[in-house]
C-alpha positions as a printed Julia matrix, in Angstrom:
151×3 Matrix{Float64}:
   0.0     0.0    0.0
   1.16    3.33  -1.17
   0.15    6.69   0.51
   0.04    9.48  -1.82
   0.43   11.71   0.95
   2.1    11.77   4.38
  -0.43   10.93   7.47
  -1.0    13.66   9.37
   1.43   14.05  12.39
   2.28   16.9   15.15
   4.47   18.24  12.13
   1.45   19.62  10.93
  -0.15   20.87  13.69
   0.89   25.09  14.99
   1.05   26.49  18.31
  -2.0    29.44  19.17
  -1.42   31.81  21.98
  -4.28   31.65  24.48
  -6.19   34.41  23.34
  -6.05   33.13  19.74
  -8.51   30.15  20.07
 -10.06   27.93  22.67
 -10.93   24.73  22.63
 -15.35   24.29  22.3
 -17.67   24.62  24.98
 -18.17   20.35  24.96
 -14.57   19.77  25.79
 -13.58   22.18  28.01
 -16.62   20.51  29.86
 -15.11   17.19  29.67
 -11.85   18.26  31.37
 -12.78   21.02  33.58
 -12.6    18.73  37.17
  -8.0    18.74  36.33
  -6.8    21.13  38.03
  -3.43   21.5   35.84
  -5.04   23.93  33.06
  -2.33   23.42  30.0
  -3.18   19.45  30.76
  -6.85   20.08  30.43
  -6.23   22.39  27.32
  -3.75   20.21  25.78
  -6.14   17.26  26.4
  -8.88   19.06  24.47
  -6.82   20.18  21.6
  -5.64   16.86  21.1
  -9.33   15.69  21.15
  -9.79   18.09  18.49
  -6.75   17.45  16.2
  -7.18   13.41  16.61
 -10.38   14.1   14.71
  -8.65   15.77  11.92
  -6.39   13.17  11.6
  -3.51   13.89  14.31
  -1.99    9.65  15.24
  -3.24    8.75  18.17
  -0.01    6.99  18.94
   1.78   10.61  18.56
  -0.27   12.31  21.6
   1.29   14.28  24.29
  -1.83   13.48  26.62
  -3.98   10.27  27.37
  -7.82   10.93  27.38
  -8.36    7.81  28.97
  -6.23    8.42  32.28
  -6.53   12.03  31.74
  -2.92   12.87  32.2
   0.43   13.33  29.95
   1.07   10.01  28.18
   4.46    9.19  29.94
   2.72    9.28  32.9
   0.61    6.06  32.27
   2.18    4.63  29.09
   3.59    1.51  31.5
  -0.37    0.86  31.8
  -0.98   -2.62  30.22
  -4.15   -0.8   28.46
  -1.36    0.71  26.8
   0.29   -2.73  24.9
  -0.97   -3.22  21.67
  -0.05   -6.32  20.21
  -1.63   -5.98  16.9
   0.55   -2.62  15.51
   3.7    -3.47  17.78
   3.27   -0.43  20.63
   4.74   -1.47  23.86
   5.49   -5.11  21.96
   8.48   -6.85  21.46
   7.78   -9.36  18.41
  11.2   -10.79  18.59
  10.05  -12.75  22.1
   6.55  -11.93  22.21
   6.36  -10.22  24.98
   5.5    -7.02  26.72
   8.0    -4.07  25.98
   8.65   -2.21  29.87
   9.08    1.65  29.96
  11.4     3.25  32.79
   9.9     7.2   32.82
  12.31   10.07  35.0
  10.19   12.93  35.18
  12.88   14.83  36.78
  14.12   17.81  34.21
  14.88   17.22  31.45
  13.43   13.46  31.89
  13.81   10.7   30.16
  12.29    7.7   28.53
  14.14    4.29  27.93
  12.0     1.1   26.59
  13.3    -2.58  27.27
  12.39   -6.04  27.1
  12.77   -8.75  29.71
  12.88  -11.37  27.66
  15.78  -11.05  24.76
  17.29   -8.14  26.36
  17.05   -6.49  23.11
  16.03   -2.57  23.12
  12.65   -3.31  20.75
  13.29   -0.46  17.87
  10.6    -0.82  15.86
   8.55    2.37  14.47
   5.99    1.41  16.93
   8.43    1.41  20.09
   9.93    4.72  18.2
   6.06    6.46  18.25
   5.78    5.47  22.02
   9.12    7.1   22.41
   8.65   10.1   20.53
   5.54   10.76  22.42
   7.0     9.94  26.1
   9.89   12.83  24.96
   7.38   15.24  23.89
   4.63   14.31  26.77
   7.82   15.32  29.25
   8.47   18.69  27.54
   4.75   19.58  27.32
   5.06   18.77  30.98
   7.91   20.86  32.16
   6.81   23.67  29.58
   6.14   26.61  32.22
   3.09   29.17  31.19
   3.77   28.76  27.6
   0.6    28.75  25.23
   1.02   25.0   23.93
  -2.52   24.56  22.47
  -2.23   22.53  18.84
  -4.84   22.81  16.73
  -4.97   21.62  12.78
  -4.69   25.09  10.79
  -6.81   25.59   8.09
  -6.05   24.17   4.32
């Protein structure tokens, strides 16, 4: 199968200032109980973009556990077998994640059973997503809303 154009990723997504948009009524709603604001925006903006086409696998945030995606990614909701996140096909088995959230952070993936560090795309996308989950994190007051800009 041959794409005749890239997927959409967080390449193609832009950073808004605050004042510049906000995310609808309906999902502000949905995340107004966290009490970290950028989370809750972030959250909703991802909402947003993942219906235009933004890889779930590429998210900073988790709508599920309602928090950045390093912080749960070690959650066995998070292994999927059938496209190879969190999986390590060589031994069939689950891939672990060891997350320091102290700055700068980092994110290393492993596997138990060969001892092999699983680098697949898959395991790269889970990577990629810890890194930039742990700079959306330690990101101060700065506007990070993403939102898909117009055609």
């Amino acid at each position: 199968m041959v794409l005749r154009t890239s997927p959409p990723s967080r390449a193609h997504l832009r950073l808004l200032a605050e004042a510049d948009a906000a995310p609808p009524a309906r999902r502000r709603d949905l995340y107004a109980e966290i009490a970290d604001r950028r989370l809750a925006a972030i959250l909703a903006a991802e909402d947003v973009a993942e219906e235009h086409g933004l890889s779930a696998h590429v998210r900073t945030t988790c709508y599920v556990h309602r928090c950045w995606v390093h912080q749960c990614v070690s959650d066995p909701m998070h292994v999927l077998i059938v496209t190879g996140h969190r999986w390590c096909r060589r031994c069939d088995r689950t891939v672990d994640v060891e997350i320091d959230e102290t700055f700068p952070g980092s994110v290393e993936l492993s596997c138990d059973g060969c001892g092999v560090p699983p680098d697949t795309v898959a395991n790269r996308e889970v990577l990629l997503a810890c890194r930039t989950s742990l700079r959306a994190m330690h990101g101060g007051e700065a506007s990070t809303l993403y939102v898909v800009p117009e055609s």
